[in-house]
Amino acid sequence: MEDLKLYKYQEEVVERALQGENIIIWLPTGSGKTRAAVHVAQKHLENTPNAKVVLLVNTVHLVNQHYAREFEPHLGRKYAILPVSGDTDEKDYFGIATRDKHVVICTAQILYNAMINQDDAKHAELSDITLLIIDECHHTQKETVYNKIMRRYVEKKLRRDGRLPQILGLTASPGAGGARTLEKAVDHVLEICANLDSAIVSPVKQVTELKQTVLRPQKIYDIVEKRAEDPFGDHLKRMMQHIHEFMDPPPDFRPREFGTQEYEADVVELKKRGISEKSRGLTQCAVHLREYNDALLINDTLRMIDAYRSLEEFYKLKYESAIDATDDFLLGLFIENRAELKEVALISRFENPKMAQLESTLLKQFGSGVPSKGIVFSKTRKSTHYLQDWVQGNPALQDAGVRSAVLTGAGNGSLMTQSQQKATIEDFRRNRVNLLISTSVAEEGLDIPECNLVVRYGLLTNEIAQLQAIGRARAKDSHYSVVAQQGGREVHRERINEYLEGLTREAVTEVQAMDRREFRLKLAEVQREALISSELKDKLIAEKKSRNAASNIRLLCQNCFTPVANANDIRVIDNTHHVNVSLKFKEHYKLGHLVTLPKKFEDWEPGCTIKCNHDNCNMDWGYEINYKKKALLPNLCIKKFVVETPDGRRPVKKWKNVPFTVKDFSFEEYCQEHFSDLFD
């Protein structure tokens, strides 16, 4: 097999990896990190007896992308390569499916599930792997699945427990980890290195070639003045003030400015307080205030009519579910003001000036007569769809030949399926689409063609996301535009990120300059401290869960506060589905529409959605699953419930945070209890 053709800067960064060292390759977006990894994998396969290479990625799309565009074309003629994701059957017998493969490309969650599953057909060990490649490895921190895998690696290393794979990490930036000083940034880079048990390398001799090969766009701040009048926003704020007066907030409640992220945090805490104080009125007011605050944020970024539509969509779900006087007041307030809000939202002279600037920015590129591709990055899935609606209804942009499409994350319950996401990127590649309107999903990893224009619109993100967005504008004479209000938070955040980019570079340089023995000693120290901290955290979580017996804990509907379940009846299937095994629970819910998912699963299939059946509540709780075609079980979303312990009530966002131990589901026990006639 012929060697891959590499740039000299790629050859430089893989030198130590080819000698068997654990290495993090730090190269900018578009510089060929994956190609360098393929080269290391090829040499490893050629020189290592019984070699097995595993490439970990963090999205399903990247499994297929790395397989089809890099590993299969370059290594497939000589080596057996298998892509495994949640969309493939091999995930259900990972241990067997990967046993005779030379290269496995999979999501990190697939590998972690295999590591903790003791079924021989599904199980995998780190000792089975000889080279572990981790894409976008800056995510190897805190409680990410990358770090859960590497924590097991570090545990085995410190205990000298068997053979371990060589590690190769890939990243466009390790980031500064929230640090504002060089000392703290160095600590963050060392922590990433320790988590990956690796040194970090970047070009030193071949920097000039790298700069000539990977072009950076011209950065432009497209700044607008604050709108002179905002009657729509002012009207929303008056409505929010009415809600504050109605709910009679606690004396110590000191909310910050309406229409800010800080106010959102305030009403989130207010909702928690309403739940803990058993005040449904306070809780519901907080829920509605958050929706109004979201509308203000939309009004600040998009069109007034988009903010109006956001509220209207929320209240559509409320028309048939009023329970008490609080609901009547909140619904009545919107109905009374709906017509006036819509009327003001359609007055063009009050429109958001950022939209006019965005139009101008796009027309400069797409109206120039030069074939162009661009990406507009926006914060939320909802905002991408509002922007798409605006682009398609904008005569000037349509005359300029703008053909736009939305690109958001793929997965269960999201606005795109994996196949839709793949089709959109392919349309962009083939010029059927020339403008992507995307959430952060397009910043990282996805193989998106070079763009002439990247626009950041209404975003407050970190320096890693900013760098990755900049890296999308790789075409010659490309531009990176920040559309924002004069003196606004977006500009402030961009300036901070520019500083943090430089700080990260300084921190990496300092880490690279450390004496190798000193570096290894420091890594070992950080690793030991991390393991002690992790063990202590696990112990505290276990103590917290054992503090109350599950039989003493109830789940209440978060909307109507009706007690509907006992925590003792909750079971978990495959560490994923939290179901209620009590037949009495069915009395508390009614069925909605049939759930359809874009893929099939080994042991179960989705049924209908389930909603609270008390009063006029209709709170969406989750959906039924048909397990092994025998057990029809309600699969619950914990954030739709309130957890009540002897110490009080509180909301919980994720099942891992509930204050009780959830038992594993036993299909045999369930059948014996509910279908005893089969066992007579």
PDB file of N, CA, C and O in Angstrom, residues 192-256:
ATOM      1  N   ILE A 192      -6.138  18.582  30.256  1.00  0.00           N
ATOM      2  CA  ILE A 192      -6.516  17.876  29.034  1.00  0.00           C
ATOM      3  C   ILE A 192      -5.468  16.824  28.693  1.00  0.00           C
ATOM      4  O   ILE A 192      -5.795  15.673  28.350  1.00  0.00           O
ATOM      5  N   CYS A 193      -4.194  17.204  28.790  1.00  0.00           N
ATOM      6  CA  CYS A 193      -3.103  16.255  28.520  1.00  0.00           C
ATOM      7  C   CYS A 193      -3.149  15.081  29.493  1.00  0.00           C
ATOM      8  O   CYS A 193      -2.949  13.925  29.101  1.00  0.00           O
ATOM      9  N   ALA A 194      -3.429  15.368  30.760  1.00  0.00           N
ATOM     10  CA  ALA A 194      -3.487  14.308  31.769  1.00  0.00           C
ATOM     11  C   ALA A 194      -4.657  13.377  31.510  1.00  0.00           C
ATOM     12  O   ALA A 194      -4.542  12.149  31.620  1.00  0.00           O
ATOM     13  N   ASN A 195      -5.801  13.943  31.167  1.00  0.00           N
ATOM     14  CA  ASN A 195      -6.976  13.118  30.883  1.00  0.00           C
ATOM     15  C   ASN A 195      -6.733  12.176  29.718  1.00  0.00           C
ATOM     16  O   ASN A 195      -7.261  11.060  29.679  1.00  0.00           O
ATOM     17  N   LEU A 196      -5.934  12.638  28.745  1.00  0.00           N
ATOM     18  CA  LEU A 196      -5.611  11.818  27.572  1.00  0.00           C
ATOM     19  C   LEU A 196      -4.267  11.103  27.715  1.00  0.00           C
ATOM     20  O   LEU A 196      -3.850  10.396  26.794  1.00  0.00           O
ATOM     21  N   ASP A 197      -3.598  11.326  28.854  1.00  0.00           N
ATOM     22  CA  ASP A 197      -2.281  10.720  29.103  1.00  0.00           C
ATOM     23  C   ASP A 197      -1.343  10.973  27.914  1.00  0.00           C
ATOM     24  O   ASP A 197      -0.617  10.079  27.473  1.00  0.00           O
ATOM     25  N   SER A 198      -1.352  12.200  27.418  1.00  0.00           N
ATOM     26  CA  SER A 198      -0.655  12.511  26.177  1.00  0.00           C
ATOM     27  C   SER A 198       0.053  13.859  26.246  1.00  0.00           C
ATOM     28  O   SER A 198      -0.375  14.772  26.964  1.00  0.00           O
ATOM     29  N   ALA A 199       1.111  13.986  25.446  1.00  0.00           N
ATOM     30  CA  ALA A 199       1.730  15.280  25.185  1.00  0.00           C
ATOM     31  C   ALA A 199       0.979  15.947  24.040  1.00  0.00           C
ATOM     32  O   ALA A 199       0.291  15.279  23.262  1.00  0.00           O
ATOM     33  N   ILE A 200       1.105  17.268  23.934  1.00  0.00           N
ATOM     34  CA  ILE A 200       0.425  17.999  22.869  1.00  0.00           C
ATOM     35  C   ILE A 200       1.461  18.543  21.897  1.00  0.00           C
ATOM     36  O   ILE A 200       2.467  19.132  22.307  1.00  0.00           O
ATOM     37  N   VAL A 201       1.236  18.322  20.612  1.00  0.00           N
ATOM     38  CA  VAL A 201       2.203  18.739  19.593  1.00  0.00           C
ATOM     39  C   VAL A 201       1.518  19.590  18.533  1.00  0.00           C
ATOM     40  O   VAL A 201       0.348  19.395  18.215  1.00  0.00           O
ATOM     41  N   SER A 202       2.266  20.537  17.994  1.00  0.00           N
ATOM     42  CA  SER A 202       1.833  21.389  16.886  1.00  0.00           C
ATOM     43  C   SER A 202       3.076  21.739  16.081  1.00  0.00           C
ATOM     44  O   SER A 202       4.203  21.580  16.561  1.00  0.00           O
ATOM     45  N   PRO A 203       2.919  22.194  14.852  1.00  0.00           N
ATOM     46  CA  PRO A 203       4.093  22.489  14.030  1.00  0.00           C
ATOM     47  C   PRO A 203       4.970  23.580  14.648  1.00  0.00           C
ATOM     48  O   PRO A 203       4.469  24.580  15.159  1.00  0.00           O
ATOM     49  N   VAL A 204       6.255  23.365  14.603  1.00  0.00           N
ATOM     50  CA  VAL A 204       7.241  24.359  15.039  1.00  0.00           C
ATOM     51  C   VAL A 204       8.127  24.751  13.857  1.00  0.00           C
ATOM     52  O   VAL A 204       8.294  25.928  13.547  1.00  0.00           O
ATOM     53  N   LYS A 205       8.636  23.733  13.144  1.00  0.00           N
ATOM     54  CA  LYS A 205       9.523  23.985  12.001  1.00  0.00           C
ATOM     55  C   LYS A 205       8.734  24.374  10.750  1.00  0.00           C
ATOM     56  O   LYS A 205       9.236  25.095   9.893  1.00  0.00           O
ATOM     57  N   GLN A 206       7.510  23.872  10.627  1.00  0.00           N
ATOM     58  CA  GLN A 206       6.744  24.037   9.385  1.00  0.00           C
ATOM     59  C   GLN A 206       5.546  24.970   9.551  1.00  0.00           C
ATOM     60  O   GLN A 206       4.517  24.807   8.905  1.00  0.00           O
ATOM     61  N   VAL A 207       5.688  25.982  10.403  1.00  0.00           N
ATOM     62  CA  VAL A 207       4.591  26.924  10.638  1.00  0.00           C
ATOM     63  C   VAL A 207       4.257  27.711   9.375  1.00  0.00           C
ATOM     64  O   VAL A 207       3.086  27.948   9.061  1.00  0.00           O
ATOM     65  N   THR A 208       5.283  28.098   8.629  1.00  0.00           N
ATOM     66  CA  THR A 208       5.058  28.881   7.403  1.00  0.00           C
ATOM     67  C   THR A 208       4.221  28.096   6.403  1.00  0.00           C
ATOM     68  O   THR A 208       3.262  28.629   5.819  1.00  0.00           O
ATOM     69  N   GLU A 209       4.550  26.817   6.217  1.00  0.00           N
ATOM     70  CA  GLU A 209       3.781  25.998   5.287  1.00  0.00           C
ATOM     71  C   GLU A 209       2.332  25.874   5.750  1.00  0.00           C
ATOM     72  O   GLU A 209       1.407  25.930   4.937  1.00  0.00           O
ATOM     73  N   LEU A 210       2.132  25.705   7.052  1.00  0.00           N
ATOM     74  CA  LEU A 210       0.772  25.596   7.585  1.00  0.00           C
ATOM     75  C   LEU A 210      -0.026  26.855   7.282  1.00  0.00           C
ATOM     76  O   LEU A 210      -1.177  26.786   6.830  1.00  0.00           O
ATOM     77  N   LYS A 211       0.567  28.029   7.504  1.00  0.00           N
ATOM     78  CA  LYS A 211      -0.135  29.291   7.265  1.00  0.00           C
ATOM     79  C   LYS A 211      -0.449  29.477   5.787  1.00  0.00           C
ATOM     80  O   LYS A 211      -1.493  30.037   5.431  1.00  0.00           O
ATOM     81  N   GLN A 212       0.450  29.009   4.925  1.00  0.00           N
ATOM     82  CA  GLN A 212       0.227  29.137   3.483  1.00  0.00           C
ATOM     83  C   GLN A 212      -0.841  28.158   2.994  1.00  0.00           C
ATOM     84  O   GLN A 212      -1.541  28.428   2.019  1.00  0.00           O
ATOM     85  N   THR A 213      -0.973  27.035   3.686  1.00  0.00           N
ATOM     86  CA  THR A 213      -1.917  25.992   3.264  1.00  0.00           C
ATOM     87  C   THR A 213      -3.316  26.237   3.811  1.00  0.00           C
ATOM     88  O   THR A 213      -4.319  26.060   3.108  1.00  0.00           O
ATOM     89  N   VAL A 214      -3.395  26.623   5.082  1.00  0.00           N
ATOM     90  CA  VAL A 214      -4.692  26.844   5.738  1.00  0.00           C
ATOM     91  C   VAL A 214      -4.892  28.348   5.901  1.00  0.00           C
ATOM     92  O   VAL A 214      -4.312  28.971   6.783  1.00  0.00           O
ATOM     93  N   LEU A 215      -5.707  28.912   5.039  1.00  0.00           N
ATOM     94  CA  LEU A 215      -5.904  30.354   5.014  1.00  0.00           C
ATOM     95  C   LEU A 215      -6.923  30.786   6.070  1.00  0.00           C
ATOM     96  O   LEU A 215      -7.921  30.107   6.295  1.00  0.00           O
ATOM     97  N   ARG A 216      -6.660  31.906   6.706  1.00  0.00           N
ATOM     98  CA  ARG A 216      -7.620  32.494   7.641  1.00  0.00           C
ATOM     99  C   ARG A 216      -8.393  33.596   6.937  1.00  0.00           C
ATOM    100  O   ARG A 216      -7.822  34.354   6.149  1.00  0.00           O
ATOM    101  N   PRO A 217      -9.677  33.707   7.205  1.00  0.00           N
ATOM    102  CA  PRO A 217     -10.487  34.730   6.540  1.00  0.00           C
ATOM    103  C   PRO A 217     -10.226  36.121   7.106  1.00  0.00           C
ATOM    104  O   PRO A 217      -9.677  36.272   8.207  1.00  0.00           O
ATOM    105  N   GLN A 218     -10.644  37.122   6.359  1.00  0.00           N
ATOM    106  CA  GLN A 218     -10.626  38.487   6.869  1.00  0.00           C
ATOM    107  C   GLN A 218     -11.795  38.653   7.827  1.00  0.00           C
ATOM    108  O   GLN A 218     -12.936  38.365   7.487  1.00  0.00           O
ATOM    109  N   LYS A 219     -11.510  39.128   9.029  1.00  0.00           N
ATOM    110  CA  LYS A 219     -12.555  39.280  10.032  1.00  0.00           C
ATOM    111  C   LYS A 219     -13.150  40.677   9.955  1.00  0.00           C
ATOM    112  O   LYS A 219     -12.428  41.676   9.910  1.00  0.00           O
ATOM    113  N   ILE A 220     -14.488  40.728   9.932  1.00  0.00           N
ATOM    114  CA  ILE A 220     -15.197  42.000   9.815  1.00  0.00           C
ATOM    115  C   ILE A 220     -16.247  42.092  10.916  1.00  0.00           C
ATOM    116  O   ILE A 220     -17.009  41.143  11.147  1.00  0.00           O
ATOM    117  N   TYR A 221     -16.290  43.228  11.589  1.00  0.00           N
ATOM    118  CA  TYR A 221     -17.363  43.498  12.549  1.00  0.00           C
ATOM    119  C   TYR A 221     -18.413  44.356  11.843  1.00  0.00           C
ATOM    120  O   TYR A 221     -18.182  45.534  11.556  1.00  0.00           O
ATOM    121  N   ASP A 222     -19.544  43.747  11.525  1.00  0.00           N
ATOM    122  CA  ASP A 222     -20.652  44.467  10.899  1.00  0.00           C
ATOM    123  C   ASP A 222     -21.577  44.962  12.007  1.00  0.00           C
ATOM    124  O   ASP A 222     -22.477  44.248  12.476  1.00  0.00           O
ATOM    125  N   ILE A 223     -21.336  46.195  12.426  1.00  0.00           N
ATOM    126  CA  ILE A 223     -21.967  46.734  13.623  1.00  0.00           C
ATOM    127  C   ILE A 223     -23.148  47.635  13.263  1.00  0.00           C
ATOM    128  O   ILE A 223     -23.087  48.418  12.313  1.00  0.00           O
ATOM    129  N   VAL A 224     -24.222  47.518  14.041  1.00  0.00           N
ATOM    130  CA  VAL A 224     -25.396  48.380  13.851  1.00  0.00           C
ATOM    131  C   VAL A 224     -25.662  49.161  15.133  1.00  0.00           C
ATOM    132  O   VAL A 224     -25.286  48.743  16.229  1.00  0.00           O
ATOM    133  N   GLU A 225     -26.317  50.315  14.954  1.00  0.00           N
ATOM    134  CA  GLU A 225     -26.733  51.107  16.106  1.00  0.00           C
ATOM    135  C   GLU A 225     -27.962  50.459  16.758  1.00  0.00           C
ATOM    136  O   GLU A 225     -28.722  49.740  16.110  1.00  0.00           O
ATOM    137  N   LYS A 226     -28.151  50.729  18.024  1.00  0.00           N
ATOM    138  CA  LYS A 226     -29.317  50.222  18.720  1.00  0.00           C
ATOM    139  C   LYS A 226     -30.577  50.818  18.094  1.00  0.00           C
ATOM    140  O   LYS A 226     -30.599  51.995  17.718  1.00  0.00           O
ATOM    141  N   ARG A 227     -31.626  50.012  17.937  1.00  0.00           N
ATOM    142  CA  ARG A 227     -32.866  50.524  17.338  1.00  0.00           C
ATOM    143  C   ARG A 227     -33.394  51.697  18.169  1.00  0.00           C
ATOM    144  O   ARG A 227     -33.363  51.662  19.421  1.00  0.00           O
ATOM    145  N   ALA A 228     -33.857  52.717  17.471  1.00  0.00           N
ATOM    146  CA  ALA A 228     -34.308  53.945  18.137  1.00  0.00           C
ATOM    147  C   ALA A 228     -35.557  53.699  18.974  1.00  0.00           C
ATOM    148  O   ALA A 228     -35.706  54.243  20.075  1.00  0.00           O
ATOM    149  N   GLU A 229     -36.467  52.883  18.450  1.00  0.00           N
ATOM    150  CA  GLU A 229     -37.703  52.573  19.163  1.00  0.00           C
ATOM    151  C   GLU A 229     -37.946  51.064  19.120  1.00  0.00           C
ATOM    152  O   GLU A 229     -37.666  50.411  18.122  1.00  0.00           O
ATOM    153  N   ASP A 230     -38.494  50.558  20.203  1.00  0.00           N
ATOM    154  CA  ASP A 230     -38.809  49.115  20.262  1.00  0.00           C
ATOM    155  C   ASP A 230     -40.156  48.921  20.954  1.00  0.00           C
ATOM    156  O   ASP A 230     -40.225  48.399  22.069  1.00  0.00           O
ATOM    157  N   PRO A 231     -41.243  49.351  20.324  1.00  0.00           N
ATOM    158  CA  PRO A 231     -42.559  49.232  20.978  1.00  0.00           C
ATOM    159  C   PRO A 231     -42.972  47.793  21.232  1.00  0.00           C
ATOM    160  O   PRO A 231     -43.686  47.523  22.208  1.00  0.00           O
ATOM    161  N   PHE A 232     -42.533  46.861  20.373  1.00  0.00           N
ATOM    162  CA  PHE A 232     -42.883  45.458  20.590  1.00  0.00           C
ATOM    163  C   PHE A 232     -42.222  44.944  21.873  1.00  0.00           C
ATOM    164  O   PHE A 232     -42.882  44.348  22.734  1.00  0.00           O
ATOM    165  N   GLY A 233     -40.922  45.183  22.005  1.00  0.00           N
ATOM    166  CA  GLY A 233     -40.218  44.756  23.208  1.00  0.00           C
ATOM    167  C   GLY A 233     -40.754  45.437  24.454  1.00  0.00           C
ATOM    168  O   GLY A 233     -40.889  44.812  25.518  1.00  0.00           O
ATOM    169  N   ASP A 234     -41.061  46.734  24.335  1.00  0.00           N
ATOM    170  CA  ASP A 234     -41.610  47.465  25.482  1.00  0.00           C
ATOM    171  C   ASP A 234     -42.949  46.871  25.918  1.00  0.00           C
ATOM    172  O   ASP A 234     -43.238  46.777  27.118  1.00  0.00           O
ATOM    173  N   HIS A 235     -43.756  46.473  24.941  1.00  0.00           N
ATOM    174  CA  HIS A 235     -45.063  45.883  25.262  1.00  0.00           C
ATOM    175  C   HIS A 235     -44.873  44.556  26.003  1.00  0.00           C
ATOM    176  O   HIS A 235     -45.573  44.279  26.989  1.00  0.00           O
ATOM    177  N   LEU A 236     -43.935  43.727  25.537  1.00  0.00           N
ATOM    178  CA  LEU A 236     -43.665  42.455  26.222  1.00  0.00           C
ATOM    179  C   LEU A 236     -43.230  42.694  27.665  1.00  0.00           C
ATOM    180  O   LEU A 236     -43.651  41.978  28.583  1.00  0.00           O
ATOM    181  N   LYS A 237     -42.410  43.703  27.867  1.00  0.00           N
ATOM    182  CA  LYS A 237     -41.918  43.991  29.221  1.00  0.00           C
ATOM    183  C   LYS A 237     -43.053  44.435  30.140  1.00  0.00           C
ATOM    184  O   LYS A 237     -43.068  44.098  31.335  1.00  0.00           O
ATOM    185  N   ARG A 238     -43.995  45.192  29.597  1.00  0.00           N
ATOM    186  CA  ARG A 238     -45.159  45.593  30.417  1.00  0.00           C
ATOM    187  C   ARG A 238     -45.991  44.368  30.807  1.00  0.00           C
ATOM    188  O   ARG A 238     -46.483  44.269  31.941  1.00  0.00           O
ATOM    189  N   MET A 239     -46.127  43.423  29.882  1.00  0.00           N
ATOM    190  CA  MET A 239     -46.866  42.200  30.189  1.00  0.00           C
ATOM    191  C   MET A 239     -46.137  41.391  31.266  1.00  0.00           C
ATOM    192  O   MET A 239     -46.769  40.831  32.175  1.00  0.00           O
ATOM    193  N   MET A 240     -44.815  41.348  31.173  1.00  0.00           N
ATOM    194  CA  MET A 240     -44.037  40.633  32.184  1.00  0.00           C
ATOM    195  C   MET A 240     -44.195  41.295  33.550  1.00  0.00           C
ATOM    196  O   MET A 240     -44.278  40.606  34.585  1.00  0.00           O
ATOM    197  N   GLN A 241     -44.263  42.631  33.569  1.00  0.00           N
ATOM    198  CA  GLN A 241     -44.447  43.344  34.833  1.00  0.00           C
ATOM    199  C   GLN A 241     -45.813  43.012  35.441  1.00  0.00           C
ATOM    200  O   GLN A 241     -45.939  42.854  36.662  1.00  0.00           O
ATOM    201  N   HIS A 242     -46.828  42.857  34.596  1.00  0.00           N
ATOM    202  CA  HIS A 242     -48.165  42.458  35.080  1.00  0.00           C
ATOM    203  C   HIS A 242     -48.088  41.085  35.758  1.00  0.00           C
ATOM    204  O   HIS A 242     -48.743  40.853  36.786  1.00  0.00           O
ATOM    205  N   ILE A 243     -47.325  40.180  35.170  1.00  0.00           N
ATOM    206  CA  ILE A 243     -47.186  38.838  35.760  1.00  0.00           C
ATOM    207  C   ILE A 243     -46.487  38.934  37.111  1.00  0.00           C
ATOM    208  O   ILE A 243     -46.878  38.271  38.084  1.00  0.00           O
ATOM    209  N   HIS A 244     -45.445  39.763  37.191  1.00  0.00           N
ATOM    210  CA  HIS A 244     -44.740  39.945  38.470  1.00  0.00           C
ATOM    211  C   HIS A 244     -45.709  40.443  39.546  1.00  0.00           C
ATOM    212  O   HIS A 244     -45.672  39.974  40.692  1.00  0.00           O
ATOM    213  N   GLU A 245     -46.546  41.390  39.179  1.00  0.00           N
ATOM    214  CA  GLU A 245     -47.498  41.940  40.157  1.00  0.00           C
ATOM    215  C   GLU A 245     -48.541  40.908  40.559  1.00  0.00           C
ATOM    216  O   GLU A 245     -48.950  40.833  41.720  1.00  0.00           O
ATOM    217  N   PHE A 246     -48.978  40.104  39.602  1.00  0.00           N
ATOM    218  CA  PHE A 246     -49.983  39.080  39.892  1.00  0.00           C
ATOM    219  C   PHE A 246     -49.435  38.001  40.825  1.00  0.00           C
ATOM    220  O   PHE A 246     -50.123  37.568  41.755  1.00  0.00           O
ATOM    221  N   MET A 247     -48.211  37.560  40.592  1.00  0.00           N
ATOM    222  CA  MET A 247     -47.707  36.396  41.327  1.00  0.00           C
ATOM    223  C   MET A 247     -47.220  36.755  42.726  1.00  0.00           C
ATOM    224  O   MET A 247     -46.955  35.868  43.541  1.00  0.00           O
ATOM    225  N   ASP A 248     -47.081  38.075  43.023  1.00  0.00           N
ATOM    226  CA  ASP A 248     -46.620  38.488  44.351  1.00  0.00           C
ATOM    227  C   ASP A 248     -45.336  37.740  44.718  1.00  0.00           C
ATOM    228  O   ASP A 248     -45.326  36.871  45.596  1.00  0.00           O
ATOM    229  N   PRO A 249     -44.231  38.078  44.054  1.00  0.00           N
ATOM    230  CA  PRO A 249     -42.983  37.323  44.239  1.00  0.00           C
ATOM    231  C   PRO A 249     -42.447  37.445  45.662  1.00  0.00           C
ATOM    232  O   PRO A 249     -42.800  38.377  46.399  1.00  0.00           O
ATOM    233  N   PRO A 250     -41.604  36.517  46.066  1.00  0.00           N
ATOM    234  CA  PRO A 250     -41.003  36.567  47.406  1.00  0.00           C
ATOM    235  C   PRO A 250     -40.253  37.887  47.612  1.00  0.00           C
ATOM    236  O   PRO A 250     -39.697  38.441  46.652  1.00  0.00           O
ATOM    237  N   PRO A 251     -40.234  38.411  48.831  1.00  0.00           N
ATOM    238  CA  PRO A 251     -39.595  39.720  49.099  1.00  0.00           C
ATOM    239  C   PRO A 251     -38.120  39.763  48.700  1.00  0.00           C
ATOM    240  O   PRO A 251     -37.618  40.820  48.322  1.00  0.00           O
ATOM    241  N   ASP A 252     -37.434  38.614  48.776  1.00  0.00           N
ATOM    242  CA  ASP A 252     -36.000  38.608  48.461  1.00  0.00           C
ATOM    243  C   ASP A 252     -35.712  38.303  46.991  1.00  0.00           C
ATOM    244  O   ASP A 252     -34.552  38.144  46.603  1.00  0.00           O
ATOM    245  N   PHE A 253     -36.757  38.231  46.178  1.00  0.00           N
ATOM    246  CA  PHE A 253     -36.560  37.971  44.745  1.00  0.00           C
ATOM    247  C   PHE A 253     -36.176  39.278  44.057  1.00  0.00           C
ATOM    248  O   PHE A 253     -36.961  40.224  44.011  1.00  0.00           O
ATOM    249  N   ARG A 254     -34.958  39.347  43.522  1.00  0.00           N
ATOM    250  CA  ARG A 254     -34.439  40.550  42.889  1.00  0.00           C
ATOM    251  C   ARG A 254     -34.059  40.235  41.443  1.00  0.00           C
ATOM    252  O   ARG A 254     -32.890  40.001  41.130  1.00  0.00           O
ATOM    253  N   PRO A 255     -35.038  40.213  40.548  1.00  0.00           N
ATOM    254  CA  PRO A 255     -34.742  39.860  39.159  1.00  0.00           C
ATOM    255  C   PRO A 255     -33.906  40.926  38.464  1.00  0.00           C
ATOM    256  O   PRO A 255     -34.024  42.122  38.764  1.00  0.00           O
ATOM    257  N   ARG A 256     -33.086  40.457  37.546  1.00  0.00           N
ATOM    258  CA  ARG A 256     -32.281  41.374  36.746  1.00  0.00           C
ATOM    259  C   ARG A 256     -33.045  41.812  35.501  1.00  0.00           C
ATOM    260  O   ARG A 256     -34.239  41.581  35.385  1.00  0.00           O
TER     261      ARG A 256
END
